[in-house]
mmCIF file with all atom_site columns, C-alpha atoms in Angstrom:
data_model
loop_
_atom_site.group_PDB
_atom_site.id
_atom_site.type_symbol
_atom_site.label_atom_id
_atom_site.label_alt_id
_atom_site.label_comp_id
_atom_site.label_asym_id
_atom_site.label_entity_id
_atom_site.label_seq_id
_atom_site.pdbx_PDB_ins_code
_atom_site.Cartn_x
_atom_site.Cartn_y
_atom_site.Cartn_z
_atom_site.occupancy
_atom_site.B_iso_or_equiv
_atom_site.pdbx_formal_charge
_atom_site.auth_seq_id
_atom_site.auth_comp_id
_atom_site.auth_asym_id
_atom_site.auth_atom_id
_atom_site.pdbx_PDB_model_num
ATOM 1   C CA . SER R 1 1   ? 17.650 -6.834 -28.881 1.00 90.00 ? 1   SER R CA 1
ATOM 2   C CA . PRO R 1 2   ? 18.780 -6.946 -32.495 1.00 95.00 ? 2   PRO R CA 1
ATOM 3   C CA . ASN R 1 3   ? 15.204 -6.213 -33.626 1.00 96.00 ? 3   ASN R CA 1
ATOM 4   C CA . VAL R 1 4   ? 13.704 -3.913 -30.982 1.00 97.00 ? 4   VAL R CA 1
ATOM 5   C CA . TYR R 1 5   ? 15.379 -0.622 -30.070 1.00 98.00 ? 5   TYR R CA 1
ATOM 6   C CA . ILE R 1 6   ? 14.139 1.348  -27.057 1.00 97.00 ? 6   ILE R CA 1
ATOM 7   C CA . GLN R 1 7   ? 15.979 4.450  -25.907 1.00 97.00 ? 7   GLN R CA 1
ATOM 8   C CA . ALA R 1 8   ? 15.214 7.152  -23.371 1.00 96.00 ? 8   ALA R CA 1
ATOM 9   C CA . ARG R 1 9   ? 16.416 10.641 -22.580 1.00 94.00 ? 9   ARG R CA 1
ATOM 10  C CA . TYR R 1 10  ? 16.686 11.618 -18.917 1.00 92.00 ? 10  TYR R CA 1
ATOM 11  C CA . LEU R 1 11  ? 16.623 15.118 -17.461 1.00 88.00 ? 11  LEU R CA 1
ATOM 12  C CA . ALA R 1 12  ? 16.422 16.623 -13.997 1.00 87.00 ? 12  ALA R CA 1
ATOM 13  C CA . THR R 1 13  ? 13.104 18.206 -13.039 1.00 78.00 ? 13  THR R CA 1
ATOM 14  C CA . PRO R 1 14  ? 12.016 20.562 -10.254 1.00 77.00 ? 14  PRO R CA 1
ATOM 15  C CA . PHE R 1 15  ? 9.789  17.743 -8.952  1.00 74.00 ? 15  PHE R CA 1
ATOM 16  C CA . THR R 1 16  ? 12.736 15.348 -8.537  1.00 79.00 ? 16  THR R CA 1
ATOM 17  C CA . ASN R 1 17  ? 14.991 17.790 -6.680  1.00 82.00 ? 17  ASN R CA 1
ATOM 18  C CA . GLY R 1 18  ? 17.546 17.750 -9.475  1.00 82.00 ? 18  GLY R CA 1
ATOM 19  C CA . LEU R 1 19  ? 17.556 13.971 -9.934  1.00 86.00 ? 19  LEU R CA 1
ATOM 20  C CA . SER R 1 20  ? 17.046 12.541 -13.406 1.00 87.00 ? 20  SER R CA 1
ATOM 21  C CA . ALA R 1 21  ? 13.649 11.389 -14.617 1.00 83.00 ? 21  ALA R CA 1
ATOM 22  C CA . THR R 1 22  ? 12.548 10.010 -17.968 1.00 87.00 ? 22  THR R CA 1
ATOM 23  C CA . HIS R 1 23  ? 11.992 12.923 -20.347 1.00 88.00 ? 23  HIS R CA 1
ATOM 24  C CA . GLN R 1 24  ? 11.479 11.157 -23.680 1.00 94.00 ? 24  GLN R CA 1
ATOM 25  C CA . VAL R 1 25  ? 11.160 7.590  -24.977 1.00 97.00 ? 25  VAL R CA 1
ATOM 26  C CA . ALA R 1 26  ? 11.976 6.430  -28.526 1.00 98.00 ? 26  ALA R CA 1
ATOM 27  C CA . VAL R 1 27  ? 11.087 3.056  -30.054 1.00 98.00 ? 27  VAL R CA 1
ATOM 28  C CA . GLY R 1 28  ? 12.344 1.750  -33.381 1.00 97.00 ? 28  GLY R CA 1
ATOM 29  C CA . GLY R 1 29  ? 14.306 -1.007 -35.024 1.00 97.00 ? 29  GLY R CA 1
ATOM 30  C CA . PRO R 1 30  ? 13.832 -3.629 -37.709 1.00 97.00 ? 30  PRO R CA 1
ATOM 31  C CA . PHE R 1 31  ? 10.629 -4.920 -36.090 1.00 97.00 ? 31  PHE R CA 1
ATOM 32  C CA . LEU R 1 32  ? 8.975  -1.584 -36.985 1.00 97.00 ? 32  LEU R CA 1
ATOM 33  C CA . GLY R 1 33  ? 10.158 -1.706 -40.586 1.00 95.00 ? 33  GLY R CA 1
ATOM 34  C CA . GLY R 1 34  ? 12.326 1.402  -40.194 1.00 93.00 ? 34  GLY R CA 1
ATOM 35  C CA . HIS R 1 35  ? 9.641  3.469  -38.427 1.00 97.00 ? 35  HIS R CA 1
ATOM 36  C CA . LYS R 1 36  ? 10.330 5.404  -35.237 1.00 98.00 ? 36  LYS R CA 1
ATOM 37  C CA . ILE R 1 37  ? 7.938  6.415  -32.448 1.00 98.00 ? 37  ILE R CA 1
ATOM 38  C CA . VAL R 1 38  ? 8.944  9.153  -29.989 1.00 98.00 ? 38  VAL R CA 1
ATOM 39  C CA . VAL R 1 39  ? 6.966  10.140 -26.905 1.00 98.00 ? 39  VAL R CA 1
ATOM 40  C CA . GLY R 1 40  ? 7.956  13.433 -25.296 1.00 95.00 ? 40  GLY R CA 1
ATOM 41  C CA . PRO R 1 41  ? 6.600  15.277 -22.251 1.00 91.00 ? 41  PRO R CA 1
ATOM 42  C CA . MET R 1 42  ? 3.314  17.188 -22.305 1.00 89.00 ? 42  MET R CA 1
ATOM 43  C CA . GLU R 1 43  ? 4.756  20.670 -21.870 1.00 83.00 ? 43  GLU R CA 1
ATOM 44  C CA . ASN R 1 44  ? 7.492  20.874 -24.481 1.00 82.00 ? 44  ASN R CA 1
ATOM 45  C CA . GLY R 1 45  ? 7.372  17.588 -26.348 1.00 88.00 ? 45  GLY R CA 1
ATOM 46  C CA . GLN R 1 46  ? 5.286  15.741 -28.870 1.00 95.00 ? 46  GLN R CA 1
ATOM 47  C CA . ILE R 1 47  ? 4.270  12.251 -29.780 1.00 98.00 ? 47  ILE R CA 1
ATOM 48  C CA . THR R 1 48  ? 5.668  11.523 -33.232 1.00 98.00 ? 48  THR R CA 1
ATOM 49  C CA . PHE R 1 49  ? 5.687  8.751  -35.827 1.00 98.00 ? 49  PHE R CA 1
ATOM 50  C CA . ASP R 1 50  ? 8.575  9.127  -38.273 1.00 97.00 ? 50  ASP R CA 1
ATOM 51  C CA . GLY R 1 51  ? 8.948  12.757 -37.181 1.00 97.00 ? 51  GLY R CA 1
ATOM 52  C CA . GLN R 1 52  ? 5.303  13.685 -37.810 1.00 97.00 ? 52  GLN R CA 1
ATOM 53  C CA . ALA R 1 53  ? 3.200  14.765 -34.817 1.00 97.00 ? 53  ALA R CA 1
ATOM 54  C CA . ILE R 1 54  ? 0.402  12.310 -33.977 1.00 98.00 ? 54  ILE R CA 1
ATOM 55  C CA . LEU R 1 55  ? -2.076 11.814 -31.133 1.00 98.00 ? 55  LEU R CA 1
ATOM 56  C CA . LEU R 1 56  ? -2.624 15.565 -30.914 1.00 96.00 ? 56  LEU R CA 1
ATOM 57  C CA . ALA R 1 57  ? -6.003 15.229 -29.193 1.00 96.00 ? 57  ALA R CA 1
ATOM 58  C CA . PHE R 1 58  ? -6.703 13.644 -25.817 1.00 96.00 ? 58  PHE R CA 1
ATOM 59  C CA . PRO R 1 59  ? -7.939 10.948 -26.014 1.00 97.00 ? 59  PRO R CA 1
ATOM 60  C CA . SER R 1 60  ? -6.989 9.732  -29.496 1.00 98.00 ? 60  SER R CA 1
ATOM 61  C CA . THR R 1 61  ? -5.736 6.733  -31.469 1.00 98.00 ? 61  THR R CA 1
ATOM 62  C CA . PHE R 1 62  ? -3.285 6.073  -34.309 1.00 98.00 ? 62  PHE R CA 1
ATOM 63  C CA . SER R 1 63  ? -2.597 3.000  -36.424 1.00 98.00 ? 63  SER R CA 1
ATOM 64  C CA . ASP R 1 64  ? -0.317 2.200  -39.331 1.00 95.00 ? 64  ASP R CA 1
ATOM 65  C CA . ALA R 1 65  ? -0.205 -0.586 -41.911 1.00 93.00 ? 65  ALA R CA 1
ATOM 66  C CA . SER R 1 66  ? 3.054  -1.836 -40.338 1.00 91.00 ? 66  SER R CA 1
ATOM 67  C CA . GLY R 1 67  ? 1.106  -3.150 -37.319 1.00 94.00 ? 67  GLY R CA 1
ATOM 68  C CA . VAL R 1 68  ? 1.562  -0.137 -35.038 1.00 97.00 ? 68  VAL R CA 1
ATOM 69  C CA . GLN R 1 69  ? -1.463 0.608  -32.847 1.00 98.00 ? 69  GLN R CA 1
ATOM 70  C CA . LEU R 1 70  ? -1.242 3.546  -30.454 1.00 98.00 ? 70  LEU R CA 1
ATOM 71  C CA . SER R 1 71  ? -3.769 5.052  -28.093 1.00 98.00 ? 71  SER R CA 1
ATOM 72  C CA . TYR R 1 72  ? -3.487 8.104  -25.855 1.00 98.00 ? 72  TYR R CA 1
ATOM 73  C CA . ASN R 1 73  ? -5.855 8.212  -22.911 1.00 97.00 ? 73  ASN R CA 1
ATOM 74  C CA . GLY R 1 74  ? -6.208 8.234  -19.138 1.00 94.00 ? 74  GLY R CA 1
ATOM 75  C CA . GLU R 1 75  ? -6.481 4.477  -18.690 1.00 95.00 ? 75  GLU R CA 1
ATOM 76  C CA . GLY R 1 76  ? -3.852 2.449  -16.862 1.00 89.00 ? 76  GLY R CA 1
ATOM 77  C CA . LYS R 1 77  ? -2.063 1.983  -13.573 1.00 83.00 ? 77  LYS R CA 1
ATOM 78  C CA . LEU R 1 78  ? 0.554  4.332  -12.195 1.00 80.00 ? 78  LEU R CA 1
ATOM 79  C CA . VAL R 1 79  ? 4.017  3.079  -11.302 1.00 76.00 ? 79  VAL R CA 1
ATOM 80  C CA . ASP R 1 80  ? 4.253  5.700  -8.556  1.00 74.00 ? 80  ASP R CA 1
ATOM 81  C CA . ASN R 1 81  ? 1.237  6.822  -6.499  1.00 75.00 ? 81  ASN R CA 1
ATOM 82  C CA . ALA R 1 82  ? 2.959  10.143 -5.741  1.00 71.00 ? 82  ALA R CA 1
ATOM 83  C CA . GLN R 1 83  ? 1.439  11.379 -9.027  1.00 73.00 ? 83  GLN R CA 1
ATOM 84  C CA . GLY R 1 84  ? -1.979 9.867  -8.248  1.00 75.00 ? 84  GLY R CA 1
ATOM 85  C CA . HIS R 1 85  ? -3.633 13.250 -7.758  1.00 78.00 ? 85  HIS R CA 1
ATOM 86  C CA . LEU R 1 86  ? -2.850 14.321 -11.346 1.00 79.00 ? 86  LEU R CA 1
ATOM 87  C CA . GLU R 1 87  ? -4.844 13.418 -14.454 1.00 86.00 ? 87  GLU R CA 1
ATOM 88  C CA . LYS R 1 88  ? -3.262 10.456 -16.228 1.00 90.00 ? 88  LYS R CA 1
ATOM 89  C CA . HIS R 1 89  ? -2.002 10.920 -19.797 1.00 93.00 ? 89  HIS R CA 1
ATOM 90  C CA . ILE R 1 90  ? -0.810 7.514  -20.996 1.00 95.00 ? 90  ILE R CA 1
ATOM 91  C CA . VAL R 1 91  ? 0.406  6.438  -24.435 1.00 97.00 ? 91  VAL R CA 1
ATOM 92  C CA . HIS R 1 92  ? -0.284 2.736  -25.047 1.00 98.00 ? 92  HIS R CA 1
ATOM 93  C CA . MET R 1 93  ? 1.787  1.106  -27.789 1.00 98.00 ? 93  MET R CA 1
ATOM 94  C CA . ASP R 1 94  ? 0.761  -2.256 -29.237 1.00 98.00 ? 94  ASP R CA 1
ATOM 95  C CA . LEU R 1 95  ? 3.521  -3.125 -31.665 1.00 98.00 ? 95  LEU R CA 1
ATOM 96  C CA . PRO R 1 96  ? 4.677  -6.063 -33.815 1.00 97.00 ? 96  PRO R CA 1
ATOM 97  C CA . LEU R 1 97  ? 6.229  -9.121 -32.114 1.00 97.00 ? 97  LEU R CA 1
ATOM 98  C CA . GLY R 1 98  ? 3.806  -8.649 -29.191 1.00 97.00 ? 98  GLY R CA 1
ATOM 99  C CA . VAL R 1 99  ? 5.727  -5.642 -27.841 1.00 97.00 ? 99  VAL R CA 1
ATOM 100 C CA . HIS R 1 100 ? 3.537  -3.501 -25.554 1.00 97.00 ? 100 HIS R CA 1
ATOM 101 C CA . LEU R 1 101 ? 4.682  -0.309 -23.848 1.00 97.00 ? 101 LEU R CA 1
ATOM 102 C CA . GLN R 1 102 ? 2.878  2.259  -21.742 1.00 96.00 ? 102 GLN R CA 1
ATOM 103 C CA . VAL R 1 103 ? 4.444  5.692  -21.407 1.00 95.00 ? 103 VAL R CA 1
ATOM 104 C CA . MET R 1 104 ? 3.024  8.069  -18.837 1.00 91.00 ? 104 MET R CA 1
ATOM 105 C CA . ARG R 1 105 ? 3.313  11.737 -19.852 1.00 91.00 ? 105 ARG R CA 1
ATOM 106 C CA . TRP R 1 106 ? 3.529  14.374 -17.139 1.00 79.00 ? 106 TRP R CA 1
ATOM 107 C CA . ALA R 1 107 ? 4.026  18.089 -17.098 1.00 71.00 ? 107 ALA R CA 1
ATOM 108 C CA . ASN R 1 108 ? 7.636  18.957 -16.379 1.00 60.00 ? 108 ASN R CA 1
#
């Protein structure tokens, strides 16, 4: 989209037998007014807004005057029940233009 940019970084993990899995997700673009949100893994990543760590506690929330509303909690459905035995750590993004993303964070 010319307004919404979503990128991901993929890395192999011990849990995927060397196959790639989503390691990090970044969201930005004109619809965020130049802001950038990055969600990394729990073990060696952070959740950032314009490079500043946010959502450091679990659960927690973050909002910005640009219309960004983020929450970090254990609510939501899993895309893969293989991880169903683990505690859920989900970042919910409610963004301008009605964009909604959920990013599940797991230990690598």
